[in-house]
CSV table of C-alpha atoms in Angstrom, one decimal:
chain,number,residue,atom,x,y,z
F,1,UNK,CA,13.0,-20.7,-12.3
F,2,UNK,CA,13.6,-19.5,-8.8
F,3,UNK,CA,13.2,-16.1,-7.5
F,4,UNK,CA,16.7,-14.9,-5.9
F,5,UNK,CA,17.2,-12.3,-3.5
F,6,UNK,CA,20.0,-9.9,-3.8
F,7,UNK,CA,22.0,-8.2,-1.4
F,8,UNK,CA,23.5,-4.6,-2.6
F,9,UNK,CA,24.9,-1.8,-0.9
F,10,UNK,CA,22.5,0.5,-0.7
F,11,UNK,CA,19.7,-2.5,0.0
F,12,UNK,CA,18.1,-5.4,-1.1
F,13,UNK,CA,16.4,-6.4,-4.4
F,14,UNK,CA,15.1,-9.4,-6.6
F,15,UNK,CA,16.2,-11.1,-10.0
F,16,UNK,CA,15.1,-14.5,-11.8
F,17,UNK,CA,17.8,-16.8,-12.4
F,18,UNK,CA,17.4,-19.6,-15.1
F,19,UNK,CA,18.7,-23.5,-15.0
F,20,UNK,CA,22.1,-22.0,-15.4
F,21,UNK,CA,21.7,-20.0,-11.5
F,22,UNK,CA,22.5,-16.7,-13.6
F,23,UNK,CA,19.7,-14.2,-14.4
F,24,UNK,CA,17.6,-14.2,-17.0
F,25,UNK,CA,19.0,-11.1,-19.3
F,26,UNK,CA,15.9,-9.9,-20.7
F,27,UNK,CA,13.6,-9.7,-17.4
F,28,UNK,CA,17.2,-8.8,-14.8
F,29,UNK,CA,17.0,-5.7,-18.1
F,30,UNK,CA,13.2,-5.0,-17.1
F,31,UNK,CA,13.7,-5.1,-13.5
F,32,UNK,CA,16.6,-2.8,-13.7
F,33,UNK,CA,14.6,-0.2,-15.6
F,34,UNK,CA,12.0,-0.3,-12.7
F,35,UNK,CA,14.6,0.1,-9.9
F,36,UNK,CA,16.7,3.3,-12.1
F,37,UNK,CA,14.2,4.5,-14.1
F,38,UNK,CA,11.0,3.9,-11.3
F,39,UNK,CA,12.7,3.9,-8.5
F,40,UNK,CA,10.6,1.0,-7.7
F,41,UNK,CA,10.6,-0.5,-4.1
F,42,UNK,CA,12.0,-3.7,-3.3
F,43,UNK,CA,8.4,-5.2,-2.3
F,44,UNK,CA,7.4,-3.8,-5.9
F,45,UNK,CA,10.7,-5.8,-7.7
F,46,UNK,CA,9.6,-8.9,-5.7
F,47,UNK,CA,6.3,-9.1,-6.9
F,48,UNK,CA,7.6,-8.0,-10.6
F,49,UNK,CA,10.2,-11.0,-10.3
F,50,UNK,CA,7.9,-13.6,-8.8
F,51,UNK,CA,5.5,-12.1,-11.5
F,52,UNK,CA,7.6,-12.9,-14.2
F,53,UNK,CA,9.0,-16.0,-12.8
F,54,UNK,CA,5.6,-17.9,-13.4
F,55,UNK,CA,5.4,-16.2,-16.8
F,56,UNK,CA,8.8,-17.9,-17.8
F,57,UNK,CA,7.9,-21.5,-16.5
F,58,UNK,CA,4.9,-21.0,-17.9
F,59,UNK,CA,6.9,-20.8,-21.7
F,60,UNK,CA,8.8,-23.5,-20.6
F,61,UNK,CA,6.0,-25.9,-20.2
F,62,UNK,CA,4.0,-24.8,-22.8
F,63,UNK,CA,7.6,-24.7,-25.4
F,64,UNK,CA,7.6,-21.4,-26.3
F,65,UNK,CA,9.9,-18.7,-27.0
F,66,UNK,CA,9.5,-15.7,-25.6
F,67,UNK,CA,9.0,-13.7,-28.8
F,68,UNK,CA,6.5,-16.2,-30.3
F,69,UNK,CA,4.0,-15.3,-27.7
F,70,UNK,CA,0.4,-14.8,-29.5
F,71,UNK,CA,-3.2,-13.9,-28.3
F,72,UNK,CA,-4.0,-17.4,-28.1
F,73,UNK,CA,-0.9,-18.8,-26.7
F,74,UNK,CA,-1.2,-16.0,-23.8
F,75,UNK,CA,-5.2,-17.0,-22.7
F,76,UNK,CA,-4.1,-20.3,-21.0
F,77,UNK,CA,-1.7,-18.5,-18.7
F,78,UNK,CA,-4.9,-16.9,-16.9
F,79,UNK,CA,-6.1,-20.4,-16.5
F,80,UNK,CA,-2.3,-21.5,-15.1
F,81,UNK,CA,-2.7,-18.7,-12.6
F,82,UNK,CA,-6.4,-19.2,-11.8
F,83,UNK,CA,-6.3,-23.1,-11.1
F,84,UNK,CA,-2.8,-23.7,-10.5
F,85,UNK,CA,-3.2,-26.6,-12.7
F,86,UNK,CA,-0.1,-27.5,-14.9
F,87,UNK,CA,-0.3,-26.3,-18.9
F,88,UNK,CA,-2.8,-28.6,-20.6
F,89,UNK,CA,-4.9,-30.0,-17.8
F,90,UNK,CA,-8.7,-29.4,-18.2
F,91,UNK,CA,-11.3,-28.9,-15.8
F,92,UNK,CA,-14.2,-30.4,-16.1
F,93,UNK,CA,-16.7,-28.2,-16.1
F,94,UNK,CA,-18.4,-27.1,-13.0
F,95,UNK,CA,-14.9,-27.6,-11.2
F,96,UNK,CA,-14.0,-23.9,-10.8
F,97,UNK,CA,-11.2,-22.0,-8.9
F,98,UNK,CA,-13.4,-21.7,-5.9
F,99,UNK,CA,-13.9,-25.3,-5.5
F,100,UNK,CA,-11.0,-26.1,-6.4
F,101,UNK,CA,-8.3,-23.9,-4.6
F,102,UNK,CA,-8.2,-21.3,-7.2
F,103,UNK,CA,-7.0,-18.0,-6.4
F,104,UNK,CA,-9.3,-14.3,-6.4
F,105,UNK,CA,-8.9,-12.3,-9.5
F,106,UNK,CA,-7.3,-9.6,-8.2
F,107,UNK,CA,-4.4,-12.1,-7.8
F,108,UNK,CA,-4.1,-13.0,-11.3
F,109,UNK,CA,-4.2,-9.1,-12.0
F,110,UNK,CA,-0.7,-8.2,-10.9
F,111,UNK,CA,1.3,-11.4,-13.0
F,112,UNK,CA,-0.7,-10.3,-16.2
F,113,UNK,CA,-0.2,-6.5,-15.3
F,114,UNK,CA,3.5,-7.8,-15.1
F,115,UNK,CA,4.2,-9.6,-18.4
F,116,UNK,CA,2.1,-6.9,-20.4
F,117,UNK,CA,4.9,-4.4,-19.1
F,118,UNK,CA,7.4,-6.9,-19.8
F,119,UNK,CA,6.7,-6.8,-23.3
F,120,UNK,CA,6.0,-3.1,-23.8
F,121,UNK,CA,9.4,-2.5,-22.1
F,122,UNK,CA,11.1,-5.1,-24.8
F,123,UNK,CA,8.9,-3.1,-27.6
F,124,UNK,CA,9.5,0.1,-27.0
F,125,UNK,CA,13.6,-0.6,-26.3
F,126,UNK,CA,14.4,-3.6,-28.4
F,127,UNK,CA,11.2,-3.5,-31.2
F,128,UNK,CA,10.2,-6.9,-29.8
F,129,UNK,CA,6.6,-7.3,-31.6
F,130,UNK,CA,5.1,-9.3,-29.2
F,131,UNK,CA,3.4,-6.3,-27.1
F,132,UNK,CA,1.6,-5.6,-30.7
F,133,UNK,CA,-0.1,-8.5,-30.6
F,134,UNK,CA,-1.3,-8.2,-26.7
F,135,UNK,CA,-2.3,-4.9,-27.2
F,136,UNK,CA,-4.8,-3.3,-29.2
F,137,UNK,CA,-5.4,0.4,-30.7
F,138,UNK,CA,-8.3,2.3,-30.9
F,139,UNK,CA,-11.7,1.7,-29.0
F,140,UNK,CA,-13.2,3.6,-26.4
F,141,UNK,CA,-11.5,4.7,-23.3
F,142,UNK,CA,-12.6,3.2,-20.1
F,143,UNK,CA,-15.0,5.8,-18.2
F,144,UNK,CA,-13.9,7.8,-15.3
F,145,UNK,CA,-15.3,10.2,-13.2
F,146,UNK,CA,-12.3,11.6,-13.1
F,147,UNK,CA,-11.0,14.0,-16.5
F,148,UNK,CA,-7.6,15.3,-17.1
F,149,UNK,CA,-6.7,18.6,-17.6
F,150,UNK,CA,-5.4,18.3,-21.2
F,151,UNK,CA,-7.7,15.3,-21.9
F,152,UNK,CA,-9.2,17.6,-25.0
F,153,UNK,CA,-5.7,17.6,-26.4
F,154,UNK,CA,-5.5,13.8,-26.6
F,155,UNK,CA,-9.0,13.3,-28.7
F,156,UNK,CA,-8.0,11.4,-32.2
F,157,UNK,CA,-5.0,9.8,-30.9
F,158,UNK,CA,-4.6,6.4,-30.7
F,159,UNK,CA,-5.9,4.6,-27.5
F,160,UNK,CA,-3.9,1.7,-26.5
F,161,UNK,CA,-5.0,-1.0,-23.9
F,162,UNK,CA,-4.5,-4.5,-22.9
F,163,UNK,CA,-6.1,-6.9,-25.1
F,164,UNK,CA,-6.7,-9.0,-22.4
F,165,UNK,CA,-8.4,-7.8,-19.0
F,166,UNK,CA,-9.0,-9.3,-15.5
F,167,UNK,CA,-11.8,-7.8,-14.1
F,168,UNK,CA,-12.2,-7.9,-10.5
F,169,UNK,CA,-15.4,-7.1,-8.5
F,170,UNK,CA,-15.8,-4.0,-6.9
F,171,UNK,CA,-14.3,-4.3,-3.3
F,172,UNK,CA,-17.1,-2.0,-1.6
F,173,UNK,CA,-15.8,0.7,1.1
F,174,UNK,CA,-12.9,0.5,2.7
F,175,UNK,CA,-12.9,-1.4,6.3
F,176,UNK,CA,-12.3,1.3,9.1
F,177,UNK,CA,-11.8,1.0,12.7
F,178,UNK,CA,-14.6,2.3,15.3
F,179,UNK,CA,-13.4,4.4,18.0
F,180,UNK,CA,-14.4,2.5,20.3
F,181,UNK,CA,-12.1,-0.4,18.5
F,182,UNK,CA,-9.3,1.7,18.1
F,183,UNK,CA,-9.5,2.7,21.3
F,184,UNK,CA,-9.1,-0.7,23.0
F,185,UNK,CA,-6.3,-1.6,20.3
F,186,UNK,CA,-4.3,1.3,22.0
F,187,UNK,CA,-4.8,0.5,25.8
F,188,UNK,CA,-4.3,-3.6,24.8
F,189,UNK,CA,-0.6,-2.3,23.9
F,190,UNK,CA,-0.2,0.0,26.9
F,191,UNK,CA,-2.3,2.0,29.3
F,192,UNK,CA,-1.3,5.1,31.8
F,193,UNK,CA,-1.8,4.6,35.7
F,194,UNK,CA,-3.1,8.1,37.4
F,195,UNK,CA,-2.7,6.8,40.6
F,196,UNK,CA,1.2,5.5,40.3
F,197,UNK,CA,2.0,8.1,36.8
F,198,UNK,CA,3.7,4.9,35.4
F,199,UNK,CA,2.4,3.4,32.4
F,200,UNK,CA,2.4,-0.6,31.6
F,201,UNK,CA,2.7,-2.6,28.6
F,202,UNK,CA,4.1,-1.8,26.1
F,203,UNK,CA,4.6,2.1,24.9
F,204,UNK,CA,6.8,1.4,21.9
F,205,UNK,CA,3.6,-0.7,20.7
F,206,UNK,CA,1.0,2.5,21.4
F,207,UNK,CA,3.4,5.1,20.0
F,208,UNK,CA,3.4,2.9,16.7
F,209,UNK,CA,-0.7,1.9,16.4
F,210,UNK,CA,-0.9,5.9,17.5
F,211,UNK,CA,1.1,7.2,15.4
F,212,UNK,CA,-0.4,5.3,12.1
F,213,UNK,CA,-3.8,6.2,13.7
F,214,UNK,CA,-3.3,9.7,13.8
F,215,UNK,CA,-1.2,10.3,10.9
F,216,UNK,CA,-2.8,8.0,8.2
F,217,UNK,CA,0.7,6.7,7.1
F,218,UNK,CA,1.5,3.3,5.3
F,219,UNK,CA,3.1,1.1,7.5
F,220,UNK,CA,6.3,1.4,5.7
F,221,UNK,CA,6.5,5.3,6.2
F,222,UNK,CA,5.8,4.7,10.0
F,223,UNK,CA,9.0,2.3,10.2
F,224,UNK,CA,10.8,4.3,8.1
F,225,UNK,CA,11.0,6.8,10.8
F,226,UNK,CA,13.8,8.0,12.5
F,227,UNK,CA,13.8,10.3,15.8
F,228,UNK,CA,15.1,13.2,14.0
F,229,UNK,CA,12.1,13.2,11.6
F,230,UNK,CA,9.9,14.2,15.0
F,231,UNK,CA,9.6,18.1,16.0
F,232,UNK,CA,8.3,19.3,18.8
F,233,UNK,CA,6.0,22.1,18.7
F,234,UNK,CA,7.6,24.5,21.0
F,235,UNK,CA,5.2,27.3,21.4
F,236,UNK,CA,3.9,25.9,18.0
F,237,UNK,CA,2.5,22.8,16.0
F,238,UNK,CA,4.1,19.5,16.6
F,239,UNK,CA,4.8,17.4,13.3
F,240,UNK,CA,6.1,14.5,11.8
F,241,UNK,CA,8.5,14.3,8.8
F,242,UNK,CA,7.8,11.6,6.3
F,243,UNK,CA,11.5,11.5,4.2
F,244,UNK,CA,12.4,8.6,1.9
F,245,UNK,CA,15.1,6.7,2.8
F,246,UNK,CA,16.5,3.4,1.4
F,247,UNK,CA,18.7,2.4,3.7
F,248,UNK,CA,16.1,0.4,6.2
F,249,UNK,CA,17.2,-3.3,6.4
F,250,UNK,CA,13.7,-4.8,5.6
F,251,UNK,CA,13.5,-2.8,2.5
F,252,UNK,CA,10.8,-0.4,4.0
F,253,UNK,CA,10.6,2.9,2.3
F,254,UNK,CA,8.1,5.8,1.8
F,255,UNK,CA,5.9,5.0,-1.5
F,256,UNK,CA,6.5,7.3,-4.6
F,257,UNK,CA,9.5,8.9,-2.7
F,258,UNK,CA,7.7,11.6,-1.8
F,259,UNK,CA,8.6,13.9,1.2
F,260,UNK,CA,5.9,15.1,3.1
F,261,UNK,CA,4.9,16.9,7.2
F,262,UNK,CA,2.2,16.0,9.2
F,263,UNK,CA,1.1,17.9,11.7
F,264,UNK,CA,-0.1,15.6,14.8
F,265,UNK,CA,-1.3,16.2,18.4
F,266,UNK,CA,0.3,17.0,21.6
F,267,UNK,CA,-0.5,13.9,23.2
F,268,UNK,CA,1.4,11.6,19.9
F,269,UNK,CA,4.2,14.2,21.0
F,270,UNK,CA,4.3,13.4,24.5
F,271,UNK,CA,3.7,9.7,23.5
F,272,UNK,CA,6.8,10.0,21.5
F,273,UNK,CA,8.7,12.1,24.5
F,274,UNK,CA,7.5,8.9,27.0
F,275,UNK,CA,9.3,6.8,24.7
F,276,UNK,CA,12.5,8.3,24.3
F,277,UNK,CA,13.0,8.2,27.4
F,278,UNK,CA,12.6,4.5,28.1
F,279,UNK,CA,14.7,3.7,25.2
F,280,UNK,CA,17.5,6.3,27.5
F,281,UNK,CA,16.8,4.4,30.5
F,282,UNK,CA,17.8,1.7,28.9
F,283,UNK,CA,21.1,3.3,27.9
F,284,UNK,CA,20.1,2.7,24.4
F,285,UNK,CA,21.9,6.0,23.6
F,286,UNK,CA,25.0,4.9,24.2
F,287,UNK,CA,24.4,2.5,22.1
F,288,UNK,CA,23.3,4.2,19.1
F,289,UNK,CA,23.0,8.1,17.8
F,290,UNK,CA,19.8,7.5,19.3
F,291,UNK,CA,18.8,10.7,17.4
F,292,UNK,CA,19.5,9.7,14.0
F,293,UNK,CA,18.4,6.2,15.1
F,294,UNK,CA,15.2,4.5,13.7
F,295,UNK,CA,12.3,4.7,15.8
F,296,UNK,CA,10.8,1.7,16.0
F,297,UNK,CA,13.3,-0.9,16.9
F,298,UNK,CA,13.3,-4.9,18.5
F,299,UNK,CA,13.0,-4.3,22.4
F,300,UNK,CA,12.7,-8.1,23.7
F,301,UNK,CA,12.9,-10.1,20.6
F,302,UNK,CA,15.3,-10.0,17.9
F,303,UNK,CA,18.9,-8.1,18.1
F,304,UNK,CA,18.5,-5.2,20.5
F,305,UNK,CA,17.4,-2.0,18.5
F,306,UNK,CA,17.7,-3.4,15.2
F,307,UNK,CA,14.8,-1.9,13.0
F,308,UNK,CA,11.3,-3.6,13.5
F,309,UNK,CA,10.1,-5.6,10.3
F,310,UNK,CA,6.4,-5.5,9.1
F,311,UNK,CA,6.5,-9.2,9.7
F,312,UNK,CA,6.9,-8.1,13.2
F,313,UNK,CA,4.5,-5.5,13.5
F,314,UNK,CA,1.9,-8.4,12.1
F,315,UNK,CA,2.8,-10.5,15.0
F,316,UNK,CA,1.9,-7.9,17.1
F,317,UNK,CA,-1.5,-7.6,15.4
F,318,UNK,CA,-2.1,-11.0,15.8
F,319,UNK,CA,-1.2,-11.0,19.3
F,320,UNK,CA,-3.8,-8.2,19.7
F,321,UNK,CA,-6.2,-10.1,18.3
F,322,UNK,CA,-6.0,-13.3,20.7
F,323,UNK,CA,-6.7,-11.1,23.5
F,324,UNK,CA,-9.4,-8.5,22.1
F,325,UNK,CA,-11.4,-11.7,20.9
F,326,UNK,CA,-14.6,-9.6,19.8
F,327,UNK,CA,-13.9,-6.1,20.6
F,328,UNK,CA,-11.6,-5.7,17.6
F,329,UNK,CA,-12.5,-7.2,14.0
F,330,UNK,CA,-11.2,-10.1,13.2
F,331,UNK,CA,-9.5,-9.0,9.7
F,332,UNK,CA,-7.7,-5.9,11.0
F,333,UNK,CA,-4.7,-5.3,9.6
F,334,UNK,CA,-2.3,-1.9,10.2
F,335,UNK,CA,-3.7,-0.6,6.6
F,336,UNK,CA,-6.8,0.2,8.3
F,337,UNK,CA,-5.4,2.7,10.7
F,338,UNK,CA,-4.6,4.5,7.0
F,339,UNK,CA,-8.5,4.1,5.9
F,340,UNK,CA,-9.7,4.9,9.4
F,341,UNK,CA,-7.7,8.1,9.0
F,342,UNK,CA,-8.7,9.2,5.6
F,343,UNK,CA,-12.7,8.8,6.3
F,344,UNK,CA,-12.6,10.9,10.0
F,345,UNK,CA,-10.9,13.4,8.3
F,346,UNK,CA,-13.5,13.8,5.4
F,347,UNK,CA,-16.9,13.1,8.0
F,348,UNK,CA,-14.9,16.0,9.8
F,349,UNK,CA,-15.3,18.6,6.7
F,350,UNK,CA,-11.6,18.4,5.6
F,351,UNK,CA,-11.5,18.9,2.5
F,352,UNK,CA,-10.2,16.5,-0.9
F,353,UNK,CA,-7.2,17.8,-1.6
F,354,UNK,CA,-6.0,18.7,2.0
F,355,UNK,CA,-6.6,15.0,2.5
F,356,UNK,CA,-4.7,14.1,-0.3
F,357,UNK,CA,-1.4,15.9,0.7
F,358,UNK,CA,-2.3,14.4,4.3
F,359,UNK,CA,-2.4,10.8,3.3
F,360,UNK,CA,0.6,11.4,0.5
F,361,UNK,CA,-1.7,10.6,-2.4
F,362,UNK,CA,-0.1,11.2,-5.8
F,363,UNK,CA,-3.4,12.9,-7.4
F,364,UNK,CA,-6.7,13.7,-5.9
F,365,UNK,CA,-7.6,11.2,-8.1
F,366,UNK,CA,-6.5,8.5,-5.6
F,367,UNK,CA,-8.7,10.2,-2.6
F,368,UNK,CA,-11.2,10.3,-4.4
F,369,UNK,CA,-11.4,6.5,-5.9
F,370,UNK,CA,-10.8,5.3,-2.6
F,371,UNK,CA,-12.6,7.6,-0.2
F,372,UNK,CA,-15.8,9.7,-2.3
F,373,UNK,CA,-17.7,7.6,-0.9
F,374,UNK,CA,-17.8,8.4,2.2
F,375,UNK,CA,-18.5,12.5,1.3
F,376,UNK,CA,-21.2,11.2,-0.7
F,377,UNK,CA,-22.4,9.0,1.7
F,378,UNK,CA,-22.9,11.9,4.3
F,379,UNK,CA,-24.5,14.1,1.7
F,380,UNK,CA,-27.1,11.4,1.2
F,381,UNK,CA,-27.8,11.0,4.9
F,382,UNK,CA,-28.7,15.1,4.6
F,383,UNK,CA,-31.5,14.0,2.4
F,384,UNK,CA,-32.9,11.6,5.0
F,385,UNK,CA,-35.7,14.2,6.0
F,386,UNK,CA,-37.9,14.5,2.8
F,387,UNK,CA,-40.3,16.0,4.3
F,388,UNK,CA,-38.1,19.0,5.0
F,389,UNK,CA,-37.0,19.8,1.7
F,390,UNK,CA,-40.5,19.4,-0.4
F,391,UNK,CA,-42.7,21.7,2.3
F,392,UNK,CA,-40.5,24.8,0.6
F,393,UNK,CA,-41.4,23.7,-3.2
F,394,UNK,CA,-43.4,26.8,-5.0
F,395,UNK,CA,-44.7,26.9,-8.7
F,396,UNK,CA,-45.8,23.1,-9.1
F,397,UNK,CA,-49.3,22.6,-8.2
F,398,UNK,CA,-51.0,21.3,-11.1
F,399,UNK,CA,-48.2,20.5,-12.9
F,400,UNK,CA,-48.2,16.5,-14.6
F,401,UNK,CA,-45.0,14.4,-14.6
C-alpha cells in the first residue's frame, strides 16, 4: 500500500491508498482526526501514514483483518519491523538485527506507537475491541521524577498502558557544539573584513546557523520566519517572533503551534540588518513584499527566493563538513544548535522554567528530561573539593557508622 502525498490549499499532507489507489477509510479517518483535532504537522502525518502503511501490508501478508488483531498475532510485527524479513521467515538464532541490517529500537517505537493509536482512536469512536486486547489495565505506573499536580486525584483509577513495549536504551546527554566549533561553523559560512568593511561568503548562511545558535529554535521555526517577525530594539531589546504559520511550501511550521518572543543580541540584529540589505541590492524587493517575505530563501540554487527547504539547509551542513574536516564533529546536525542553546543557558544560571519558555517547551517537564543533567552535572563538580566541605563537620568525633 503506498504512501501518497497530497496537495491542499492551505498545504500539504499524507494518506494511504489501497490496491484500489483510493484511501484506506479507516486510517484517511485516523489521520484526519490528527490534522483537525491535533493539528498535527505534515512531517507528523507522514510518519503516522508510512507508520500505518507497514501495519496494513503487514495484515495483508499475514491474512488478517484488521479487527481480528490479538496479542499474539501483533508480536511478529516487531520482528517484521526489526529484521525487515517477510511474515514467517525465521532467524536462525544468533542472526540478529545488528548483523543482519536490522533497524535501532527507537525505530520500531514510532510504527507500534502508531498502530496502538490507531486502534484506541477506532475504540473510543467506533467501539472497535481490538485496543482491549493491546492494552492492559491496572499495574503500576511507570516512575518519574516528575509528579503532577493533581496526581493525588487520580490514585484508584484505572492505569491503562500498552501491553506491548519497545524499550530503547538510554541515549546519554545531548551532543552540543564547543565554542570553539561553533565558532568556526559561523566564519566557514561567512566572515567580516575590517580592513575592506565587506564581508564574504555567504551571510544568508551565518544569519541562519546564528540565529538557531542564539535563539535555540527547531529548525522549522527558524525557516518559518518571515522579516516581519524581526524587531529592532530601538532604544530597547531586539527580538524575534516565533508565529505559527502553515502556509510554508515544505510543510515547515512551529511545533505545538505555540507563539512565542525571543529576545536576541545586537549583533544577530545587525546580522539580520546586513542581510536585508543584500537581498535589496539585489532588487529582491521588487520582487516580493520583501517585508512579509520569508527570510530564508534559495539565492543561487533553486527558484530565486523561493523558501529554503530543510533538505537544503542539510546540504549546507554537509558542505560545512567537507571543509571543517576535524574542527567540527562529524554528526552535527542543525538540532544541536537547539541543545547547544539549552545547556549555555542552564551552565549560565538561567533558570528551568525561563529555559523552558526560551526553547518553547510545552512543560518544564521536557527541560528537565532532556537537559537536568547538565544542572546536576555542575552541582556535582561543586563537590569536587572534599576536603573543603568535611574540615567544617562538628559533633562527630567518636561517633561509629
Amino acid at each position: 500500500m503506498p504512501v501518497q502525498r497530497i496537495e491542499l490549499g492551505d498545504g500539504r499532507t499524507w494518506t494511504v491508498v489501497g490496491p484500489d489507489y483510493l484511501p484506506i477509510v479507516p486510517v484517511e479517518e485516523f489521520l484526519e482526526f490528527l490534522r483537525v483535532g491535533r493539528d498535527a504537522s505534515p512531517h507528523t502525518l507522514r510518519s503516522y501514514a508510512a507508520s500505518l502503511n507497514a501495519w496494513w501490508d503487514y495484515l495483508e501478508a499475514a491474512g488478517l483483518a484488521r479487527d481480528e488483531v490479538t496479542l499474539p498475532s501483533f508480536l511478529p510485527f516487531l520482528t517484521v519491523l526489526r529484521t525487515g524479513d517477510p511474515v514467517g521467515v525465521h532467524r536462525l538464532p544468533g542472526a540478529g538485527a545488528a548483523q543482519v541490517g536490522g533497524v535501532a529500537e527507537s525505530t520500531v517505537r514510532l510504527p507500534v506507537a502508531a498502530v496502538l493509536s490507531f486502534y484506541r482512536y477506532h475504540a473510543d469512536v467506533h467501539g472497535v475491541a481490538v485496543a482491549g486486547r493491546l492494552y492492559r489495565v491496572g499495574g503500576r505506573r511507570a516512575r518519574s521524577r516528575y509528579v503532577g499536580a493533581l496526581a493525588h486525584l487520580d490514585r484508584g483509577s484505572d492505569h491503562v498502558s500498552p501491553a506491548v513495549r519497545v524499550r530503547t536504551r538510554d541515549r546519554g546527554p545531548a551532543p552540543v557544539l564547543t565554542p570553539a566549533q561553533a565558532e568556526a561553523i559561523l566564519d566557514g559560512c561567512a566572515r567580516f573584513d575590517v580592513v575592506s568593511g565587506q564581508w564574504s561568503g555567504s551571510v544568508r548562511d551565518r544569519l541562519l546557523f546564528a540565529t538557531l545558535s542564539e535563539t535555540g529554535m527547531r529548525l522549522g521555526e527558524c525557516l518559518s520566519l518571515k522579516h516581519c517577525d524581526w524587531h529592532v530594539g530601538r532604544g530597547g531589546t531586539p527580538f524575534v517572533e516565533v508565529v505559527p504559520r502553515q502556509d510554508h511550501p515544505a510543510g515547515v511550521r512551529v511545533k505545538n503551534s505555540r507563539f512565542r518572543r525571543i529576545y536576541i543580541s545586537d549583533d544577530l540584529e545587525r546580522l539580520h540588518s546586513e542581510y536585508v540589505w543584500e537581498l535589496c541590492d539585489a532588487d529582491a524587493h521588487r520582487a516580493v513584499d520583501l517585508e512579509n517575505w520569508w527570510v530564508f530563501v534559495n539565492l543561487r540554487r533553486g527558484e530565486w527566493l523561493a523558501p529554503l527547504r530543510p533538505e537544503t539547509v542539510y546540504d549546507l551542513v554537509d558542505g560545512l563538513k567537507r571543509r571543517l574536516g576535524k574542527a567540527v564533529p562529524s554528526a552535527w546536525t542543525p538540532h544541536w544548535w537547539r541543545h547547544t542553546h539549552a545547556t549555555a543557558l542552564l551552565l549560565s544560571g538561567a533558570h528551568e522554567h525561563v529555559v523552558m519558555r526560551r526553547m518553547g517547551h510545552a512543560d518544564v517537564q521536557t527541560t528537565l528530561t532532556l537537559y537536568g543533567w547538565v544542572t546536576e552535572d555542575a552541582e556535582l563538580k561543586t563537590l569536587a573539593n572534599w576536603k573543603s566541605f568535611t574540615t567544617n563537620w562538628r559533633g562527630l568525633e567518636g561517633s561509629t557508622a
